[in-house]
Amino acid sequence: MSQTTEQKFLELLKEQSSYGEAIGLMAWDMRTKAPRKGIEGRSEVIGVMSQKVHEIQTSDEMRQYIDELKKKDLDPILKRAVEEAEETYNKTDKIPTDEYRAYVTLQTKAESMWGEAKSNNDFESFRPYLEELVEYNRKFADYWGYENHRYDALLHNYEPGVTVEVLDEVFPKVRKALSALLQQIKEAPNQPDPSVLKGHFPKDRQAEFSEVILERMGYDFEAGRLDETVHPFAIGLNTNDVRVTTKYDEKDFRTAVFGTIHEGGHALYEQNIDPKLAFTPLADGTSMGIHESQSLFWENFIARSEGFWRNHYELFKNYAPEHFQHLPLEKFYPAVNEVKPSLIRIEADELTYCLHIMVRYELEKALIAGEIEVKDLPELWNQKMNDYLGVTPESDAEGVLQDIHWSGGDFGYFPSYALGYMYAAQMNAKMRDEIDVDRYIEEGDFQKIKEWLTENVHQYGKMKKPLQILNDVTGEGLNPDYIISYLTNKYKKIYQF
Ligand code: ZN
């Protein structure tokens, strides 16, 4: 008997996701265990296999199956898989092949030029590449199409459904509230003392604590593993193989503790996607922002809470240097929640992090709209940092050149970080209406919390779009009040104002 179109389509998707899994495994290996000399060759292999994925996604065969299946009455999973495959097909199809090739070459070149420019603190040497990248992104956005703002077409790649209109409504509210809060914190009488957290934390003890915490979160070590890397990440090869990495700083335990929990939040998402979606493009997080909501939920709303440390501080002391035995929780908890405006986004605390994102969002939106030019960036960057955070970079290396994103042509990505935080705050409030979150945190029993997230978010993979998930979970659209009230209440208590 010959195969139906449904079967042939699913087989093609399986081929595509198999290449994806192989690429993922090689990428994990390159970033964790691979010998240094093997890296260059391995990158080439990844390049060849990525090309194969691209060919499948844009093949005539794929187009034919999409067209045939669109006419049929399909089950919900197949229907969404067809939509997803069509979106990918169209996205690539709208860009002329020669322009796409030139862009890929430019990306690679620009990334290495950025690396050099950053270490030499030399924006000028990177400027021409960034100008070209911006130009391409403007052009691609026009090919893809948009209704109101050209930048919407780029946002769509990371956070489908979110537009400039949405962001311009909520971001300024968050920015103003956080700036005011920051001012109150600076003037507050009770300032935490982070120097009490100093000490020597042996790597193996940190690794043991990280494992205990991941277990407690419900991370399945039978379907994953924990390794050490310079830049922590989580990677889902399939739902039964989701790996986490972390970084151990022997002088500062916070890097590994909060880093592991953050990546663990990403991993729980991938481990708990409905197995029925396996081997389709739907077996993945639905957007950058929803993914980040899961990691930030665990990192901030759980692991930076007072209840968490009331339960885990005794356990933590088993793995910490001697002097923590005499450090009371009343000093420890505020210290791990210190707010301090800094120049570098990835070192930012829970409160000022969003302000770093606002700086980037406003600049890249204006760039893509053609309202500002690349040459204006360093000055505008410094000005906004001063306006929003009250700190001014002394060099472009710790200013406009600090992040890799733009050098890879990733415009429209940054807002996902702040959105993830806002989604997490909104879900956190809803979860608290439904289950006794504080009690579970204090008891160190996260089972119900994990189940709530799986039921409301994880299982769906890409079956639902980000704002649909938010709406279904919380009964409303994006609402900035949740993040504002969460941070206000928390820091009023810590800083006592
Ligand atoms: Zn993350």
Short mmCIF file of C-alpha atoms and ligand atoms in Angstrom, two decimals:
data_model
loop_
_atom_site.label_atom_id
_atom_site.label_comp_id
_atom_site.label_asym_id
_atom_site.label_seq_id
_atom_site.Cartn_x
_atom_site.Cartn_y
_atom_site.Cartn_z
CA MET A 1 0.00 0.00 0.00
CA SER A 2 1.36 3.42 -0.85
CA GLN A 3 1.90 6.05 1.80
CA THR A 4 -0.56 8.83 2.41
CA THR A 5 0.52 12.47 2.12
CA GLU A 6 0.19 12.74 5.92
CA GLN A 7 2.68 9.90 6.40
CA LYS A 8 5.10 11.29 3.83
CA PHE A 9 4.93 14.75 5.40
CA LEU A 10 5.58 13.35 8.89
CA GLU A 11 8.48 11.32 7.58
CA LEU A 12 10.03 14.41 6.05
CA LEU A 13 9.62 16.25 9.37
CA LYS A 14 11.24 13.31 11.12
CA GLU A 15 14.20 13.53 8.78
CA GLN A 16 14.44 17.27 9.48
CA SER A 17 14.27 16.87 13.24
CA SER A 18 16.79 14.02 13.16
CA TYR A 19 19.32 16.30 11.53
CA GLY A 20 18.36 18.91 14.12
CA GLU A 21 19.06 16.47 16.95
CA ALA A 22 22.43 15.49 15.48
CA ILE A 23 23.38 19.18 15.13
CA GLY A 24 22.27 19.81 18.72
CA LEU A 25 24.35 16.94 20.05
CA MET A 26 27.43 18.15 18.16
CA ALA A 27 26.87 21.68 19.39
CA TRP A 28 26.63 20.42 22.99
CA ASP A 29 29.80 18.40 22.53
CA MET A 30 31.67 21.37 21.07
CA ARG A 31 30.76 23.54 24.04
CA THR A 32 31.51 20.94 26.73
CA LYS A 33 33.92 18.09 26.01
CA ALA A 34 35.31 18.31 22.50
CA PRO A 35 39.11 18.55 22.14
CA ARG A 36 40.22 22.00 21.02
CA LYS A 37 41.70 20.76 17.77
CA GLY A 38 38.45 19.09 16.78
CA ILE A 39 36.37 22.24 16.94
CA GLU A 40 37.10 23.74 13.55
CA GLY A 41 36.27 20.57 11.64
CA ARG A 42 33.18 20.01 13.74
CA SER A 43 31.89 23.49 12.91
CA GLU A 44 32.13 22.59 9.24
CA VAL A 45 30.15 19.40 9.77
CA ILE A 46 27.49 21.40 11.57
CA GLY A 47 27.45 23.83 8.63
CA VAL A 48 26.90 20.99 6.13
CA MET A 49 24.11 19.46 8.19
CA SER A 50 22.42 22.83 8.74
CA GLN A 51 22.41 23.30 4.99
CA LYS A 52 20.62 19.93 4.74
CA VAL A 53 17.94 21.10 7.18
CA HIS A 54 17.53 24.27 5.16
CA GLU A 55 17.13 22.23 1.95
CA ILE A 56 14.41 20.06 3.51
CA GLN A 57 12.55 23.09 4.88
CA THR A 58 12.47 24.75 1.46
CA SER A 59 12.17 21.68 -0.77
CA ASP A 60 9.55 21.28 -3.51
CA GLU A 61 8.49 18.14 -1.69
CA MET A 62 7.74 20.17 1.44
CA ARG A 63 5.81 22.77 -0.59
CA GLN A 64 3.77 20.05 -2.24
CA TYR A 65 2.82 18.36 1.05
CA ILE A 66 1.91 21.69 2.62
CA ASP A 67 -0.36 22.59 -0.30
CA GLU A 68 -2.05 19.20 -0.32
CA LEU A 69 -2.52 18.99 3.43
CA LYS A 70 -3.90 22.50 3.75
CA LYS A 71 -6.93 21.37 1.79
CA LYS A 72 -7.62 18.53 4.20
CA ASP A 73 -9.36 18.27 7.53
CA LEU A 74 -6.46 17.46 9.86
CA ASP A 75 -6.08 16.60 13.53
CA PRO A 76 -4.88 19.56 15.63
CA ILE A 77 -1.22 18.45 15.84
CA LEU A 78 -0.87 17.86 12.13
CA LYS A 79 -2.66 21.12 11.38
CA ARG A 80 -0.23 23.12 13.56
CA ALA A 81 2.74 21.23 12.10
CA VAL A 82 1.63 22.21 8.59
CA GLU A 83 1.24 25.86 9.66
CA GLU A 84 4.68 25.84 11.22
CA ALA A 85 6.29 24.21 8.19
CA GLU A 86 4.60 26.72 5.90
CA GLU A 87 5.75 29.67 7.96
CA THR A 88 9.34 28.46 7.78
CA TYR A 89 9.03 27.78 4.07
CA ASN A 90 7.63 31.24 3.32
CA LYS A 91 10.12 33.03 5.50
CA THR A 92 13.02 31.60 3.55
CA ASP A 93 11.28 31.68 0.19
CA LYS A 94 10.72 35.45 0.36
CA ILE A 95 14.45 36.18 0.52
CA PRO A 96 16.39 35.91 -2.76
CA THR A 97 18.93 33.09 -2.49
CA ASP A 98 21.97 35.22 -3.35
CA GLU A 99 21.05 37.80 -0.70
CA TYR A 100 20.59 35.08 1.90
CA ARG A 101 24.01 33.56 1.12
CA ALA A 102 25.72 36.95 1.30
CA TYR A 103 24.00 37.59 4.62
CA VAL A 104 25.19 34.30 6.14
CA THR A 105 28.76 35.09 5.12
CA LEU A 106 28.42 38.59 6.56
CA GLN A 107 27.10 37.21 9.88
CA THR A 108 30.14 34.98 10.37
CA LYS A 109 32.55 37.76 9.47
CA ALA A 110 30.74 40.34 11.60
CA GLU A 111 30.77 38.08 14.66
CA SER A 112 34.51 37.68 14.55
CA MET A 113 35.00 41.41 13.84
CA TRP A 114 32.80 42.17 16.83
CA GLY A 115 34.98 39.94 19.03
CA GLU A 116 38.06 41.87 17.99
CA ALA A 117 36.40 45.26 18.23
CA LYS A 118 35.23 44.44 21.75
CA SER A 119 38.65 43.38 22.98
CA ASN A 120 40.28 46.42 21.32
CA ASN A 121 37.49 48.75 22.44
CA ASP A 122 37.22 49.91 18.83
CA PHE A 123 33.64 50.52 17.68
CA GLU A 124 34.80 52.12 14.42
CA SER A 125 36.28 48.85 13.14
CA PHE A 126 32.96 47.09 13.69
CA ARG A 127 30.74 49.92 12.43
CA PRO A 128 30.73 49.08 8.68
CA TYR A 129 29.68 45.47 9.42
CA LEU A 130 26.93 46.54 11.74
CA GLU A 131 25.70 49.02 9.15
CA GLU A 132 25.44 46.24 6.58
CA LEU A 133 23.66 43.94 9.03
CA VAL A 134 21.12 46.66 9.81
CA GLU A 135 20.61 47.28 6.10
CA TYR A 136 19.93 43.58 5.46
CA ASN A 137 17.52 43.38 8.36
CA ARG A 138 15.60 46.38 7.08
CA LYS A 139 15.40 44.72 3.67
CA PHE A 140 14.38 41.32 5.04
CA ALA A 141 11.68 42.91 7.16
CA ASP A 142 10.30 44.49 3.99
CA TYR A 143 10.33 41.12 2.20
CA TRP A 144 8.55 39.43 5.10
CA GLY A 145 6.03 42.22 5.45
CA TYR A 146 4.41 43.96 8.41
CA GLU A 147 1.42 46.12 9.16
CA ASN A 148 2.60 49.11 11.15
CA HIS A 149 6.28 48.97 12.03
CA ARG A 150 9.10 47.40 10.07
CA TYR A 151 10.55 46.21 13.38
CA ASP A 152 7.40 44.08 13.91
CA ALA A 153 8.59 41.73 11.16
CA LEU A 154 11.78 41.08 13.14
CA LEU A 155 10.01 40.75 16.51
CA HIS A 156 7.86 38.10 14.90
CA ASN A 157 10.88 35.79 14.57
CA TYR A 158 11.30 35.61 18.34
CA GLU A 159 7.94 36.54 19.81
CA PRO A 160 5.16 36.01 17.27
CA GLY A 161 2.15 38.20 18.03
CA VAL A 162 4.08 40.83 19.95
CA THR A 163 4.38 44.17 18.16
CA VAL A 164 5.86 47.63 18.67
CA GLU A 165 2.37 48.78 19.55
CA VAL A 166 2.26 46.28 22.45
CA LEU A 167 5.79 47.03 23.63
CA ASP A 168 5.42 50.80 23.45
CA GLU A 169 2.38 50.48 25.66
CA VAL A 170 3.98 48.37 28.40
CA PHE A 171 7.74 49.00 28.35
CA PRO A 172 7.64 52.71 29.30
CA LYS A 173 5.36 51.91 32.24
CA VAL A 174 7.82 49.31 33.51
CA ARG A 175 10.78 51.58 32.89
CA LYS A 176 9.31 54.53 34.80
CA ALA A 177 8.21 52.39 37.73
CA LEU A 178 11.58 50.66 37.99
CA SER A 179 13.55 53.89 37.71
CA ALA A 180 11.53 55.36 40.57
CA LEU A 181 11.99 52.19 42.60
CA LEU A 182 15.71 52.26 41.96
CA GLN A 183 15.87 55.79 43.30
CA GLN A 184 14.07 54.76 46.50
CA ILE A 185 16.41 51.80 46.92
CA LYS A 186 19.48 54.03 46.59
CA GLU A 187 18.19 56.30 49.34
CA ALA A 188 16.88 53.51 51.60
CA PRO A 189 18.22 53.20 55.16
CA ASN A 190 18.75 49.45 55.06
CA GLN A 191 21.50 48.52 52.59
CA PRO A 192 22.45 44.83 52.29
CA ASP A 193 26.09 43.90 52.69
CA PRO A 194 27.15 41.54 49.87
CA SER A 195 30.68 41.21 51.29
CA VAL A 196 29.30 38.60 53.74
CA LEU A 197 28.86 36.24 50.79
CA LYS A 198 32.57 36.06 50.04
CA GLY A 199 34.50 32.86 50.60
CA HIS A 200 36.14 29.93 48.90
CA PHE A 201 33.62 27.50 47.44
CA PRO A 202 35.22 24.30 46.12
CA LYS A 203 33.90 23.34 42.73
CA ASP A 204 32.92 19.77 43.61
CA ARG A 205 30.84 20.95 46.58
CA GLN A 206 29.05 23.45 44.34
CA ALA A 207 28.38 20.72 41.78
CA GLU A 208 26.82 18.53 44.50
CA PHE A 209 24.54 21.35 45.64
CA SER A 210 23.54 22.10 42.03
CA GLU A 211 22.55 18.46 41.54
CA VAL A 212 20.49 18.37 44.72
CA ILE A 213 18.58 21.50 43.70
CA LEU A 214 17.91 20.26 40.17
CA GLU A 215 16.55 16.99 41.60
CA ARG A 216 14.28 18.89 43.94
CA MET A 217 12.96 21.00 41.05
CA GLY A 218 11.91 17.78 39.35
CA TYR A 219 14.59 17.76 36.67
CA ASP A 220 14.88 14.18 35.45
CA PHE A 221 18.51 13.07 35.50
CA GLU A 222 17.51 9.90 33.66
CA ALA A 223 16.64 12.19 30.77
CA GLY A 224 19.46 14.68 31.09
CA ARG A 225 22.80 15.56 32.63
CA LEU A 226 24.69 18.43 34.20
CA ASP A 227 28.09 19.59 32.92
CA GLU A 228 30.39 22.54 33.31
CA THR A 229 30.92 25.26 30.67
CA VAL A 230 32.13 28.85 30.39
CA HIS A 231 28.69 30.02 29.21
CA PRO A 232 25.87 28.06 30.83
CA PHE A 233 23.03 26.80 28.64
CA ALA A 234 20.28 24.19 28.39
CA ILE A 235 19.72 22.19 25.25
CA GLY A 236 16.84 19.88 24.40
CA LEU A 237 17.79 17.15 21.94
CA ASN A 238 14.43 15.48 22.51
CA THR A 239 12.15 15.29 25.55
CA ASN A 240 14.15 12.35 26.90
CA ASP A 241 17.52 14.04 26.53
CA VAL A 242 17.60 17.61 27.81
CA ARG A 243 21.02 18.71 29.05
CA VAL A 244 22.05 21.50 31.36
CA THR A 245 25.40 23.18 31.85
CA THR A 246 26.57 25.56 34.54
CA LYS A 247 29.61 27.56 35.53
CA TYR A 248 31.37 27.24 38.89
CA ASP A 249 33.07 30.32 40.26
CA GLU A 250 34.99 29.31 43.36
CA LYS A 251 34.84 32.87 44.70
CA ASP A 252 31.12 33.42 44.13
CA PHE A 253 28.55 30.66 44.62
CA ARG A 254 25.76 32.78 43.13
CA THR A 255 26.95 32.17 39.56
CA ALA A 256 26.35 28.41 39.79
CA VAL A 257 23.38 28.36 42.15
CA PHE A 258 21.24 30.84 40.22
CA GLY A 259 22.72 29.83 36.85
CA THR A 260 21.91 26.14 37.38
CA ILE A 261 18.39 26.90 38.54
CA HIS A 262 17.86 29.23 35.57
CA GLU A 263 18.98 26.61 33.05
CA GLY A 264 17.03 24.01 35.01
CA GLY A 265 13.87 26.06 34.38
CA HIS A 266 14.56 25.97 30.63
CA ALA A 267 15.21 22.23 30.85
CA LEU A 268 11.99 21.43 32.74
CA TYR A 269 10.09 23.08 29.89
CA GLU A 270 11.73 20.86 27.26
CA GLN A 271 11.51 17.67 29.33
CA ASN A 272 7.78 18.07 29.77
CA ILE A 273 6.60 18.79 26.24
CA ASP A 274 3.90 16.33 25.15
CA PRO A 275 5.66 13.25 23.63
CA LYS A 276 2.99 13.24 20.91
CA LEU A 277 4.79 16.24 19.36
CA ALA A 278 8.07 14.33 18.97
CA PHE A 279 9.82 14.55 15.61
CA THR A 280 7.84 17.62 14.56
CA PRO A 281 8.89 21.29 14.76
CA LEU A 282 6.27 21.63 17.53
CA ALA A 283 8.42 19.75 20.08
CA ASP A 284 10.11 22.95 21.16
CA GLY A 285 9.47 25.98 23.34
CA THR A 286 6.91 28.27 21.72
CA SER A 287 9.02 31.44 21.84
CA MET A 288 12.14 32.97 23.31
CA GLY A 289 10.02 34.92 25.79
CA ILE A 290 7.97 31.98 27.07
CA HIS A 291 11.18 29.97 27.40
CA GLU A 292 12.74 32.77 29.42
CA SER A 293 9.61 33.00 31.56
CA GLN A 294 10.25 29.43 32.70
CA SER A 295 13.90 29.95 33.59
CA LEU A 296 13.27 33.31 35.27
CA PHE A 297 10.33 31.93 37.21
CA TRP A 298 12.59 29.38 38.91
CA GLU A 299 15.57 31.67 39.22
CA ASN A 300 13.84 34.75 40.62
CA PHE A 301 10.39 33.91 41.89
CA ILE A 302 11.52 30.69 43.57
CA ALA A 303 15.28 30.72 44.20
CA ARG A 304 15.64 34.39 45.15
CA SER A 305 12.69 34.27 47.52
CA GLU A 306 12.90 34.37 51.29
CA GLY A 307 10.90 31.16 51.64
CA PHE A 308 13.31 29.24 49.45
CA TRP A 309 16.25 30.19 51.62
CA ARG A 310 14.36 29.58 54.85
CA ASN A 311 14.17 26.00 53.69
CA HIS A 312 17.45 25.63 51.81
CA TYR A 313 19.89 27.70 53.82
CA GLU A 314 20.72 24.84 56.21
CA LEU A 315 21.30 22.54 53.25
CA PHE A 316 23.37 25.17 51.48
CA LYS A 317 25.65 25.54 54.53
CA ASN A 318 26.69 21.90 54.15
CA TYR A 319 28.32 22.84 50.87
CA ALA A 320 29.54 26.31 51.83
CA PRO A 321 32.66 27.52 53.68
CA GLU A 322 32.81 27.40 57.45
CA HIS A 323 31.95 31.07 58.10
CA PHE A 324 28.42 30.62 56.71
CA GLN A 325 27.68 28.53 59.83
CA HIS A 326 27.63 31.80 61.76
CA LEU A 327 25.99 34.00 59.14
CA PRO A 328 22.29 34.46 59.97
CA LEU A 329 19.68 34.13 57.24
CA GLU A 330 18.63 37.74 57.99
CA LYS A 331 21.95 38.89 56.56
CA PHE A 332 22.27 36.25 53.86
CA TYR A 333 18.90 36.75 52.17
CA PRO A 334 19.19 40.55 51.57
CA ALA A 335 22.77 40.08 50.40
CA VAL A 336 21.79 37.67 47.61
CA ASN A 337 19.16 40.20 46.54
CA GLU A 338 21.33 43.28 46.42
CA VAL A 339 20.29 45.84 43.78
CA LYS A 340 23.13 47.68 42.14
CA PRO A 341 23.05 49.38 38.73
CA SER A 342 25.86 48.02 36.59
CA LEU A 343 27.15 48.52 33.07
CA ILE A 344 26.92 44.90 31.99
CA ARG A 345 23.56 43.31 31.26
CA ILE A 346 24.47 39.72 32.13
CA GLU A 347 25.74 40.82 35.54
CA ALA A 348 22.60 42.81 36.32
CA ASP A 349 20.39 42.13 39.34
CA GLU A 350 16.75 41.17 39.20
CA LEU A 351 15.48 44.76 39.26
CA THR A 352 17.79 46.63 36.90
CA TYR A 353 17.88 43.84 34.30
CA CYS A 354 14.77 45.10 32.52
CA LEU A 355 16.25 48.60 32.25
CA HIS A 356 19.18 47.18 30.27
CA ILE A 357 16.68 45.63 27.88
CA MET A 358 14.80 48.93 27.44
CA VAL A 359 18.01 50.64 26.34
CA ARG A 360 18.56 48.00 23.64
CA TYR A 361 14.93 47.86 22.52
CA GLU A 362 14.64 51.60 21.99
CA LEU A 363 17.89 51.75 20.06
CA GLU A 364 17.28 48.82 17.75
CA LYS A 365 13.71 49.86 17.05
CA ALA A 366 14.93 53.32 15.99
CA LEU A 367 17.74 51.76 13.93
CA ILE A 368 15.43 49.50 11.95
CA ALA A 369 12.97 52.35 11.45
CA GLY A 370 15.82 54.46 10.05
CA GLU A 371 15.36 57.14 12.72
CA ILE A 372 18.95 56.81 13.91
CA GLU A 373 22.11 55.53 12.24
CA VAL A 374 24.74 53.07 13.42
CA LYS A 375 27.31 55.83 13.90
CA ASP A 376 25.06 57.44 16.53
CA LEU A 377 24.87 54.27 18.65
CA PRO A 378 27.76 54.69 21.11
CA GLU A 379 26.67 58.13 22.20
CA LEU A 380 22.98 57.27 22.41
CA TRP A 381 23.80 54.10 24.33
CA ASN A 382 25.76 55.97 26.96
CA GLN A 383 23.08 58.62 27.25
CA LYS A 384 20.30 56.09 27.82
CA MET A 385 22.38 54.12 30.33
CA ASN A 386 22.85 57.31 32.26
CA ASP A 387 19.16 58.25 32.01
CA TYR A 388 17.75 54.86 33.05
CA LEU A 389 20.42 53.35 35.29
CA GLY A 390 22.48 56.32 36.37
CA VAL A 391 25.73 54.76 35.17
CA THR A 392 27.78 55.74 32.13
CA PRO A 393 30.20 53.39 30.35
CA GLU A 394 33.73 54.68 30.03
CA SER A 395 34.39 52.54 26.99
CA ASP A 396 32.34 51.03 24.17
CA ALA A 397 33.59 47.58 25.21
CA GLU A 398 31.50 47.87 28.37
CA GLY A 399 28.85 49.83 26.49
CA VAL A 400 27.43 49.28 23.03
CA LEU A 401 29.86 46.45 22.17
CA GLN A 402 29.10 44.21 25.17
CA ASP A 403 26.50 41.86 23.66
CA ILE A 404 26.99 39.42 20.80
CA HIS A 405 23.39 39.63 19.50
CA TRP A 406 23.67 42.47 16.97
CA SER A 407 26.87 41.05 15.51
CA GLY A 408 24.90 37.95 14.51
CA GLY A 409 22.18 40.11 12.99
CA ASP A 410 19.75 39.29 15.81
CA PHE A 411 17.52 42.35 15.93
CA GLY A 412 14.20 41.92 17.71
CA TYR A 413 15.61 39.36 20.14
CA PHE A 414 16.31 41.56 23.19
CA PRO A 415 12.66 42.33 24.08
CA SER A 416 12.11 38.59 24.72
CA TYR A 417 14.19 38.82 27.89
CA ALA A 418 12.00 41.52 29.44
CA LEU A 419 8.85 39.88 28.11
CA GLY A 420 9.89 36.59 29.69
CA TYR A 421 10.21 38.32 33.01
CA MET A 422 6.82 39.95 32.65
CA TYR A 423 5.17 36.67 31.60
CA ALA A 424 6.76 34.98 34.62
CA ALA A 425 5.44 37.66 37.01
CA GLN A 426 1.97 37.34 35.57
CA MET A 427 1.99 33.53 35.77
CA ASN A 428 3.41 33.69 39.29
CA ALA A 429 0.42 35.77 40.43
CA LYS A 430 -2.02 33.37 38.81
CA MET A 431 -0.30 30.30 40.24
CA ARG A 432 -0.58 31.83 43.72
CA ASP A 433 -4.34 32.23 43.25
CA GLU A 434 -4.62 28.55 42.48
CA ILE A 435 -2.11 26.74 44.67
CA ASP A 436 -0.27 27.45 47.93
CA VAL A 437 3.05 28.40 46.33
CA ASP A 438 4.60 29.87 49.50
CA ARG A 439 3.93 26.72 51.47
CA TYR A 440 5.45 24.48 48.79
CA ILE A 441 8.53 26.69 48.53
CA GLU A 442 9.05 26.70 52.30
CA GLU A 443 8.63 22.95 52.43
CA GLY A 444 11.07 22.53 49.54
CA ASP A 445 8.47 20.47 47.71
CA PHE A 446 8.26 21.71 44.13
CA GLN A 447 6.21 18.87 42.68
CA LYS A 448 2.93 20.83 42.55
CA ILE A 449 4.65 23.89 41.12
CA LYS A 450 6.27 21.85 38.38
CA GLU A 451 2.96 20.15 37.61
CA TRP A 452 1.19 23.50 37.37
CA LEU A 453 3.77 24.74 34.84
CA THR A 454 3.60 21.52 32.84
CA GLU A 455 -0.17 21.60 32.72
CA ASN A 456 -0.37 25.27 31.75
CA VAL A 457 2.76 25.81 29.67
CA HIS A 458 5.22 22.97 29.08
CA GLN A 459 3.05 20.29 27.54
CA TYR A 460 1.93 22.48 24.63
CA GLY A 461 5.33 23.00 23.05
CA LYS A 462 4.63 25.11 19.97
CA MET A 463 0.94 24.13 19.82
CA LYS A 464 0.04 27.56 21.20
CA LYS A 465 1.52 30.98 20.40
CA PRO A 466 3.10 32.96 23.30
CA LEU A 467 0.28 35.43 23.89
CA GLN A 468 -2.25 32.64 23.61
CA ILE A 469 -0.48 30.74 26.38
CA LEU A 470 -0.40 33.87 28.51
CA ASN A 471 -4.08 34.50 27.89
CA ASP A 472 -5.15 30.92 28.53
CA VAL A 473 -3.10 30.75 31.73
CA THR A 474 -3.85 34.15 33.25
CA GLY A 475 -7.07 35.22 31.54
CA GLU A 476 -5.58 38.48 30.26
CA GLY A 477 -3.07 39.96 27.85
CA LEU A 478 0.36 41.28 28.75
CA ASN A 479 -0.03 43.34 31.92
CA PRO A 480 2.98 45.21 33.34
CA ASP A 481 1.37 45.71 36.76
CA TYR A 482 2.44 42.24 37.91
CA ILE A 483 6.16 42.73 37.51
CA ILE A 484 5.95 46.21 39.01
CA SER A 485 4.05 45.13 42.12
CA TYR A 486 6.19 42.02 42.60
CA LEU A 487 9.42 44.05 42.58
CA THR A 488 7.99 46.90 44.63
CA ASN A 489 6.74 44.60 47.40
CA LYS A 490 9.89 42.54 47.49
CA TYR A 491 12.36 45.41 47.64
CA LYS A 492 10.32 47.57 50.02
CA LYS A 493 10.70 44.74 52.48
CA ILE A 494 14.38 44.13 51.91
CA TYR A 495 15.46 47.79 51.85
CA GLN A 496 12.82 48.89 54.34
CA PHE A 497 11.37 52.03 52.80
ZN ZN B 1 17.61 31.87 29.81
#
